[in-house]
JSON list of C-alpha atoms in Angstrom, two decimals:
[
{"chain": "A", "resi": 1, "resn": "MET", "atom": "CA", "xyz": [0.00, 0.00, 0.00]},
{"chain": "A", "resi": 2, "resn": "VAL", "atom": "CA", "xyz": [2.22, 2.78, -1.30]},
{"chain": "A", "resi": 3, "resn": "THR", "atom": "CA", "xyz": [1.52, 5.93, -3.21]},
{"chain": "A", "resi": 4, "resn": "VAL", "atom": "CA", "xyz": [4.29, 7.64, -5.08]},
{"chain": "A", "resi": 5, "resn": "SER", "atom": "CA", "xyz": [3.33, 11.06, -6.36]},
{"chain": "A", "resi": 6, "resn": "ASP", "atom": "CA", "xyz": [4.73, 13.67, -8.62]},
{"chain": "A", "resi": 7, "resn": "THR", "atom": "CA", "xyz": [2.71, 16.57, -9.99]},
{"chain": "A", "resi": 8, "resn": "LYS", "atom": "CA", "xyz": [1.08, 14.57, -12.81]},
{"chain": "A", "resi": 9, "resn": "VAL", "atom": "CA", "xyz": [0.87, 10.90, -11.85]},
{"chain": "A", "resi": 10, "resn": "THR", "atom": "CA", "xyz": [-0.08, 9.03, -8.70]},
{"chain": "A", "resi": 11, "resn": "TRP", "atom": "CA", "xyz": [1.59, 5.64, -8.36]},
{"chain": "A", "resi": 12, "resn": "LEU", "atom": "CA", "xyz": [-0.34, 3.04, -6.39]},
{"chain": "A", "resi": 13, "resn": "THR", "atom": "CA", "xyz": [0.45, -0.51, -5.44]},
{"chain": "A", "resi": 14, "resn": "GLN", "atom": "CA", "xyz": [-2.16, -3.01, -6.56]},
{"chain": "A", "resi": 15, "resn": "ASP", "atom": "CA", "xyz": [-3.42, -3.27, -2.94]},
{"chain": "A", "resi": 16, "resn": "ALA", "atom": "CA", "xyz": [-3.94, 0.48, -2.66]},
{"chain": "A", "resi": 17, "resn": "TYR", "atom": "CA", "xyz": [-5.65, 0.64, -6.05]},
{"chain": "A", "resi": 18, "resn": "ASP", "atom": "CA", "xyz": [-7.99, -2.22, -5.10]},
{"chain": "A", "resi": 19, "resn": "ARG", "atom": "CA", "xyz": [-8.80, -0.64, -1.72]},
{"chain": "A", "resi": 20, "resn": "LEU", "atom": "CA", "xyz": [-9.66, 2.74, -3.30]},
{"chain": "A", "resi": 21, "resn": "LYS", "atom": "CA", "xyz": [-11.66, 1.09, -6.11]},
{"chain": "A", "resi": 22, "resn": "HIS", "atom": "CA", "xyz": [-13.66, -0.87, -3.49]},
{"chain": "A", "resi": 23, "resn": "GLU", "atom": "CA", "xyz": [-14.38, 2.36, -1.59]},
{"chain": "A", "resi": 24, "resn": "LEU", "atom": "CA", "xyz": [-15.54, 4.03, -4.83]},
{"chain": "A", "resi": 25, "resn": "ASP", "atom": "CA", "xyz": [-17.81, 1.10, -5.72]},
{"chain": "A", "resi": 26, "resn": "GLU", "atom": "CA", "xyz": [-19.39, 1.14, -2.23]},
{"chain": "A", "resi": 27, "resn": "MET", "atom": "CA", "xyz": [-20.00, 4.89, -2.41]},
{"chain": "A", "resi": 28, "resn": "ILE", "atom": "CA", "xyz": [-21.67, 4.59, -5.82]},
{"chain": "A", "resi": 29, "resn": "GLU", "atom": "CA", "xyz": [-23.85, 1.73, -4.52]},
{"chain": "A", "resi": 30, "resn": "ASN", "atom": "CA", "xyz": [-24.86, 3.93, -1.55]},
{"chain": "A", "resi": 31, "resn": "ARG", "atom": "CA", "xyz": [-26.18, 6.78, -3.76]},
{"chain": "A", "resi": 32, "resn": "PRO", "atom": "CA", "xyz": [-29.81, 5.50, -3.74]},
{"chain": "A", "resi": 33, "resn": "VAL", "atom": "CA", "xyz": [-29.78, 5.22, 0.07]},
{"chain": "A", "resi": 34, "resn": "ILE", "atom": "CA", "xyz": [-28.82, 8.89, 0.42]},
{"chain": "A", "resi": 35, "resn": "ALA", "atom": "CA", "xyz": [-31.36, 9.91, -2.24]},
{"chain": "A", "resi": 36, "resn": "ALA", "atom": "CA", "xyz": [-34.09, 8.00, -0.39]},
{"chain": "A", "resi": 37, "resn": "ARG", "atom": "CA", "xyz": [-33.13, 9.74, 2.87]},
{"chain": "A", "resi": 38, "resn": "ILE", "atom": "CA", "xyz": [-33.44, 13.14, 1.12]},
{"chain": "A", "resi": 39, "resn": "ASN", "atom": "CA", "xyz": [-36.87, 12.22, -0.27]},
{"chain": "A", "resi": 40, "resn": "ASP", "atom": "CA", "xyz": [-38.10, 10.94, 3.08]},
{"chain": "A", "resi": 41, "resn": "SER", "atom": "CA", "xyz": [-36.93, 14.13, 4.80]},
{"chain": "A", "resi": 42, "resn": "ARG", "atom": "CA", "xyz": [-38.46, 16.31, 2.07]},
{"chain": "A", "resi": 43, "resn": "GLU", "atom": "CA", "xyz": [-41.88, 14.76, 2.76]},
{"chain": "A", "resi": 44, "resn": "GLU", "atom": "CA", "xyz": [-41.67, 15.82, 6.42]},
{"chain": "A", "resi": 45, "resn": "GLY", "atom": "CA", "xyz": [-42.65, 19.35, 5.51]},
{"chain": "A", "resi": 46, "resn": "ASP", "atom": "CA", "xyz": [-41.05, 22.81, 5.66]},
{"chain": "A", "resi": 47, "resn": "LEU", "atom": "CA", "xyz": [-37.51, 22.47, 4.24]},
{"chain": "A", "resi": 48, "resn": "LYS", "atom": "CA", "xyz": [-36.21, 25.63, 5.94]},
{"chain": "A", "resi": 49, "resn": "GLU", "atom": "CA", "xyz": [-36.52, 24.06, 9.38]},
{"chain": "A", "resi": 50, "resn": "ASN", "atom": "CA", "xyz": [-35.91, 20.44, 8.39]},
{"chain": "A", "resi": 51, "resn": "GLY", "atom": "CA", "xyz": [-32.56, 19.43, 9.90]},
{"chain": "A", "resi": 52, "resn": "GLY", "atom": "CA", "xyz": [-32.76, 15.88, 8.57]},
{"chain": "A", "resi": 53, "resn": "TYR", "atom": "CA", "xyz": [-33.18, 17.16, 5.02]},
{"chain": "A", "resi": 54, "resn": "HIS", "atom": "CA", "xyz": [-30.22, 19.53, 5.27]},
{"chain": "A", "resi": 55, "resn": "ALA", "atom": "CA", "xyz": [-28.03, 16.84, 6.88]},
{"chain": "A", "resi": 56, "resn": "ALA", "atom": "CA", "xyz": [-28.89, 14.38, 4.10]},
{"chain": "A", "resi": 57, "resn": "ARG", "atom": "CA", "xyz": [-28.14, 17.00, 1.42]},
{"chain": "A", "resi": 58, "resn": "GLU", "atom": "CA", "xyz": [-24.80, 17.77, 3.09]},
{"chain": "A", "resi": 59, "resn": "GLU", "atom": "CA", "xyz": [-23.97, 14.05, 3.22]},
{"chain": "A", "resi": 60, "resn": "GLN", "atom": "CA", "xyz": [-24.87, 13.74, -0.46]},
{"chain": "A", "resi": 61, "resn": "GLY", "atom": "CA", "xyz": [-22.60, 16.66, -1.37]},
{"chain": "A", "resi": 62, "resn": "GLN", "atom": "CA", "xyz": [-19.68, 15.18, 0.54]},
{"chain": "A", "resi": 63, "resn": "ALA", "atom": "CA", "xyz": [-20.23, 11.73, -0.95]},
{"chain": "A", "resi": 64, "resn": "GLU", "atom": "CA", "xyz": [-20.39, 13.10, -4.50]},
{"chain": "A", "resi": 65, "resn": "ALA", "atom": "CA", "xyz": [-17.19, 15.10, -3.96]},
{"chain": "A", "resi": 66, "resn": "ARG", "atom": "CA", "xyz": [-15.40, 11.98, -2.68]},
{"chain": "A", "resi": 67, "resn": "ILE", "atom": "CA", "xyz": [-16.71, 9.94, -5.63]},
{"chain": "A", "resi": 68, "resn": "ARG", "atom": "CA", "xyz": [-15.39, 12.54, -8.11]},
{"chain": "A", "resi": 69, "resn": "HIS", "atom": "CA", "xyz": [-12.04, 12.65, -6.29]},
{"chain": "A", "resi": 70, "resn": "LEU", "atom": "CA", "xyz": [-11.67, 8.85, -6.31]},
{"chain": "A", "resi": 71, "resn": "GLN", "atom": "CA", "xyz": [-12.73, 8.59, -9.96]},
{"chain": "A", "resi": 72, "resn": "GLU", "atom": "CA", "xyz": [-10.09, 11.13, -10.99]},
{"chain": "A", "resi": 73, "resn": "LEU", "atom": "CA", "xyz": [-7.42, 9.59, -8.77]},
{"chain": "A", "resi": 74, "resn": "LEU", "atom": "CA", "xyz": [-8.02, 6.08, -10.12]},
{"chain": "A", "resi": 75, "resn": "ARG", "atom": "CA", "xyz": [-8.31, 7.31, -13.71]},
{"chain": "A", "resi": 76, "resn": "SER", "atom": "CA", "xyz": [-4.85, 8.89, -13.59]},
{"chain": "A", "resi": 77, "resn": "ALA", "atom": "CA", "xyz": [-3.19, 6.34, -11.29]},
{"chain": "A", "resi": 78, "resn": "LYS", "atom": "CA", "xyz": [-0.38, 4.08, -12.40]},
{"chain": "A", "resi": 79, "resn": "VAL", "atom": "CA", "xyz": [-0.25, 0.73, -10.66]},
{"chain": "A", "resi": 80, "resn": "GLY", "atom": "CA", "xyz": [3.28, -0.33, -9.83]},
{"chain": "A", "resi": 81, "resn": "GLU", "atom": "CA", "xyz": [5.62, -1.83, -7.32]},
{"chain": "A", "resi": 82, "resn": "ALA", "atom": "CA", "xyz": [6.63, -0.42, -3.98]},
{"chain": "A", "resi": 83, "resn": "PRO", "atom": "CA", "xyz": [9.82, 1.67, -3.95]},
{"chain": "A", "resi": 84, "resn": "ALA", "atom": "CA", "xyz": [13.18, -0.04, -3.50]},
{"chain": "A", "resi": 85, "resn": "ASN", "atom": "CA", "xyz": [14.57, -0.59, -0.01]},
{"chain": "A", "resi": 86, "resn": "ASP", "atom": "CA", "xyz": [17.72, 1.42, -0.74]},
{"chain": "A", "resi": 87, "resn": "GLY", "atom": "CA", "xyz": [17.89, 3.78, 2.25]},
{"chain": "A", "resi": 88, "resn": "THR", "atom": "CA", "xyz": [16.97, 6.80, 0.13]},
{"chain": "A", "resi": 89, "resn": "ALA", "atom": "CA", "xyz": [14.11, 9.14, 1.05]},
{"chain": "A", "resi": 90, "resn": "GLY", "atom": "CA", "xyz": [11.28, 9.16, -1.46]},
{"chain": "A", "resi": 91, "resn": "PRO", "atom": "CA", "xyz": [7.52, 8.88, -1.82]},
{"chain": "A", "resi": 92, "resn": "GLY", "atom": "CA", "xyz": [6.13, 5.65, -0.41]},
{"chain": "A", "resi": 93, "resn": "LYS", "atom": "CA", "xyz": [8.82, 5.40, 2.26]},
{"chain": "A", "resi": 94, "resn": "VAL", "atom": "CA", "xyz": [8.57, 5.51, 6.02]},
{"chain": "A", "resi": 95, "resn": "LEU", "atom": "CA", "xyz": [11.15, 8.04, 7.10]},
{"chain": "A", "resi": 96, "resn": "THR", "atom": "CA", "xyz": [12.73, 8.26, 10.53]},
{"chain": "A", "resi": 97, "resn": "VAL", "atom": "CA", "xyz": [14.25, 11.71, 11.09]},
{"chain": "A", "resi": 98, "resn": "ARG", "atom": "CA", "xyz": [15.86, 13.67, 13.86]},
{"chain": "A", "resi": 99, "resn": "TYR", "atom": "CA", "xyz": [15.54, 17.44, 14.02]},
{"chain": "A", "resi": 100, "resn": "GLU", "atom": "CA", "xyz": [18.57, 19.45, 15.08]},
{"chain": "A", "resi": 101, "resn": "GLY", "atom": "CA", "xyz": [18.35, 20.16, 18.81]},
{"chain": "A", "resi": 102, "resn": "ASP", "atom": "CA", "xyz": [15.93, 17.27, 19.42]},
{"chain": "A", "resi": 103, "resn": "ASP", "atom": "CA", "xyz": [16.73, 14.09, 21.35]},
{"chain": "A", "resi": 104, "resn": "GLU", "atom": "CA", "xyz": [13.94, 11.96, 19.90]},
{"chain": "A", "resi": 105, "resn": "ASP", "atom": "CA", "xyz": [13.36, 10.63, 16.40]},
{"chain": "A", "resi": 106, "resn": "GLU", "atom": "CA", "xyz": [10.14, 11.19, 14.47]},
{"chain": "A", "resi": 107, "resn": "LYS", "atom": "CA", "xyz": [8.71, 8.63, 12.08]},
{"chain": "A", "resi": 108, "resn": "PHE", "atom": "CA", "xyz": [6.28, 9.42, 9.24]},
{"chain": "A", "resi": 109, "resn": "LEU", "atom": "CA", "xyz": [5.14, 8.26, 5.83]},
{"chain": "A", "resi": 110, "resn": "LEU", "atom": "CA", "xyz": [6.17, 10.37, 2.86]},
{"chain": "A", "resi": 111, "resn": "ALA", "atom": "CA", "xyz": [3.18, 9.99, 0.51]},
{"chain": "A", "resi": 112, "resn": "THR", "atom": "CA", "xyz": [-0.14, 11.44, -0.51]},
{"chain": "A", "resi": 113, "resn": "ARG", "atom": "CA", "xyz": [-2.81, 11.61, 2.17]},
{"chain": "A", "resi": 114, "resn": "GLU", "atom": "CA", "xyz": [-4.83, 8.92, 0.37]},
{"chain": "A", "resi": 115, "resn": "GLU", "atom": "CA", "xyz": [-2.33, 6.34, 1.50]},
{"chain": "A", "resi": 116, "resn": "GLY", "atom": "CA", "xyz": [-2.14, 7.43, 5.10]},
{"chain": "A", "resi": 117, "resn": "ALA", "atom": "CA", "xyz": [-5.87, 7.21, 5.66]},
{"chain": "A", "resi": 118, "resn": "GLU", "atom": "CA", "xyz": [-5.71, 3.78, 7.30]},
{"chain": "A", "resi": 119, "resn": "GLY", "atom": "CA", "xyz": [-2.39, 3.87, 9.10]},
{"chain": "A", "resi": 120, "resn": "ASP", "atom": "CA", "xyz": [-1.19, 5.11, 12.46]},
{"chain": "A", "resi": 121, "resn": "LEU", "atom": "CA", "xyz": [1.67, 7.09, 10.92]},
{"chain": "A", "resi": 122, "resn": "ASP", "atom": "CA", "xyz": [1.52, 10.79, 10.22]},
{"chain": "A", "resi": 123, "resn": "VAL", "atom": "CA", "xyz": [1.67, 11.44, 6.48]},
{"chain": "A", "resi": 124, "resn": "TYR", "atom": "CA", "xyz": [3.74, 14.24, 4.96]},
{"chain": "A", "resi": 125, "resn": "SER", "atom": "CA", "xyz": [3.40, 15.16, 1.33]},
{"chain": "A", "resi": 126, "resn": "PRO", "atom": "CA", "xyz": [6.45, 15.03, -0.93]},
{"chain": "A", "resi": 127, "resn": "GLU", "atom": "CA", "xyz": [5.36, 18.57, -1.88]},
{"chain": "A", "resi": 128, "resn": "SER", "atom": "CA", "xyz": [5.61, 19.87, 1.71]},
{"chain": "A", "resi": 129, "resn": "PRO", "atom": "CA", "xyz": [8.74, 21.86, 2.66]},
{"chain": "A", "resi": 130, "resn": "LEU", "atom": "CA", "xyz": [10.01, 18.94, 4.77]},
{"chain": "A", "resi": 131, "resn": "GLY", "atom": "CA", "xyz": [9.13, 16.42, 2.04]},
{"chain": "A", "resi": 132, "resn": "LYS", "atom": "CA", "xyz": [10.90, 18.44, -0.66]},
{"chain": "A", "resi": 133, "resn": "ALA", "atom": "CA", "xyz": [13.98, 18.86, 1.53]},
{"chain": "A", "resi": 134, "resn": "LEU", "atom": "CA", "xyz": [14.27, 15.13, 2.22]},
{"chain": "A", "resi": 135, "resn": "LEU", "atom": "CA", "xyz": [13.59, 13.80, -1.31]},
{"chain": "A", "resi": 136, "resn": "GLY", "atom": "CA", "xyz": [16.65, 11.90, -2.48]},
{"chain": "A", "resi": 137, "resn": "ALA", "atom": "CA", "xyz": [18.45, 12.11, 0.87]},
{"chain": "A", "resi": 138, "resn": "LYS", "atom": "CA", "xyz": [20.44, 9.04, 1.96]},
{"chain": "A", "resi": 139, "resn": "GLU", "atom": "CA", "xyz": [20.38, 7.65, 5.49]},
{"chain": "A", "resi": 140, "resn": "GLY", "atom": "CA", "xyz": [22.67, 9.75, 7.70]},
{"chain": "A", "resi": 141, "resn": "GLU", "atom": "CA", "xyz": [22.40, 12.80, 5.41]},
{"chain": "A", "resi": 142, "resn": "SER", "atom": "CA", "xyz": [21.25, 16.16, 6.79]},
{"chain": "A", "resi": 143, "resn": "ARG", "atom": "CA", "xyz": [19.12, 18.67, 4.93]},
{"chain": "A", "resi": 144, "resn": "GLU", "atom": "CA", "xyz": [17.61, 22.07, 5.70]},
{"chain": "A", "resi": 145, "resn": "TYR", "atom": "CA", "xyz": [14.20, 23.55, 4.98]},
{"chain": "A", "resi": 146, "resn": "GLU", "atom": "CA", "xyz": [12.34, 26.75, 5.78]},
{"chain": "A", "resi": 147, "resn": "LEU", "atom": "CA", "xyz": [9.73, 26.77, 8.54]},
{"chain": "A", "resi": 148, "resn": "PRO", "atom": "CA", "xyz": [6.52, 28.83, 8.22]},
{"chain": "A", "resi": 149, "resn": "ASN", "atom": "CA", "xyz": [8.03, 31.46, 10.54]},
{"chain": "A", "resi": 150, "resn": "GLY", "atom": "CA", "xyz": [10.97, 31.91, 8.14]},
{"chain": "A", "resi": 151, "resn": "LYS", "atom": "CA", "xyz": [13.56, 30.13, 10.29]},
{"chain": "A", "resi": 152, "resn": "ILE", "atom": "CA", "xyz": [15.70, 27.36, 8.84]},
{"chain": "A", "resi": 153, "resn": "GLN", "atom": "CA", "xyz": [15.33, 23.86, 10.35]},
{"chain": "A", "resi": 154, "resn": "LYS", "atom": "CA", "xyz": [18.02, 21.22, 9.98]},
{"chain": "A", "resi": 155, "resn": "VAL", "atom": "CA", "xyz": [16.86, 17.59, 9.82]},
{"chain": "A", "resi": 156, "resn": "THR", "atom": "CA", "xyz": [18.83, 14.35, 9.52]},
{"chain": "A", "resi": 157, "resn": "LEU", "atom": "CA", "xyz": [17.46, 11.26, 7.79]},
{"chain": "A", "resi": 158, "resn": "VAL", "atom": "CA", "xyz": [18.01, 8.38, 10.23]},
{"chain": "A", "resi": 159, "resn": "LYS", "atom": "CA", "xyz": [16.26, 5.63, 8.26]},
{"chain": "A", "resi": 160, "resn": "ALA", "atom": "CA", "xyz": [14.18, 5.22, 5.08]},
{"chain": "A", "resi": 161, "resn": "VAL", "atom": "CA", "xyz": [12.26, 1.99, 4.39]},
{"chain": "A", "resi": 162, "resn": "PRO", "atom": "CA", "xyz": [9.39, 1.15, 2.02]},
{"chain": "A", "resi": 163, "resn": "TYR", "atom": "CA", "xyz": [6.00, 1.44, 3.69]},
{"chain": "A", "resi": 164, "resn": "THR", "atom": "CA", "xyz": [5.22, -2.22, 3.07]},
{"chain": "A", "resi": 165, "resn": "ASP", "atom": "CA", "xyz": [8.31, -3.23, 5.08]},
{"chain": "A", "resi": 166, "resn": "ALA", "atom": "CA", "xyz": [7.55, -0.87, 7.95]},
{"chain": "A", "resi": 167, "resn": "LYS", "atom": "CA", "xyz": [4.54, -2.67, 9.43]}
]
């Protein structure tokens, strides 16, 4: 279950693709249930004061947005293998880092948020300042990136392993 992203293509393992496709299929199957809830609520009377109606409409809007997102993601996804276990930071890897001045390591998944939805790990995007700084770093290598307050943070890559190996 690994996503490797650049600006145009999302790479998914077969497991991740299957999991997202299953979620999409379930959401499409659930459309009539939400529509029925809206109709039932509409029949209760005045729509301005009908909380059930508004809640059902909100749920429908969120479901339709998620369906569109999943359809686009799966349409443009490339199904491939997990990244190599070569000790280099990259998308689809669990990174263990140590920030300068800190005594404890931090562990996170470098991937799109779609892939971190089920795990316990925090997920950082490869497009984030930290993600960009660490891309391509080898274990033991230090990099710097700019914090939101403008200060420069130094971080050392302690370990980088494919997400599938990090369970």
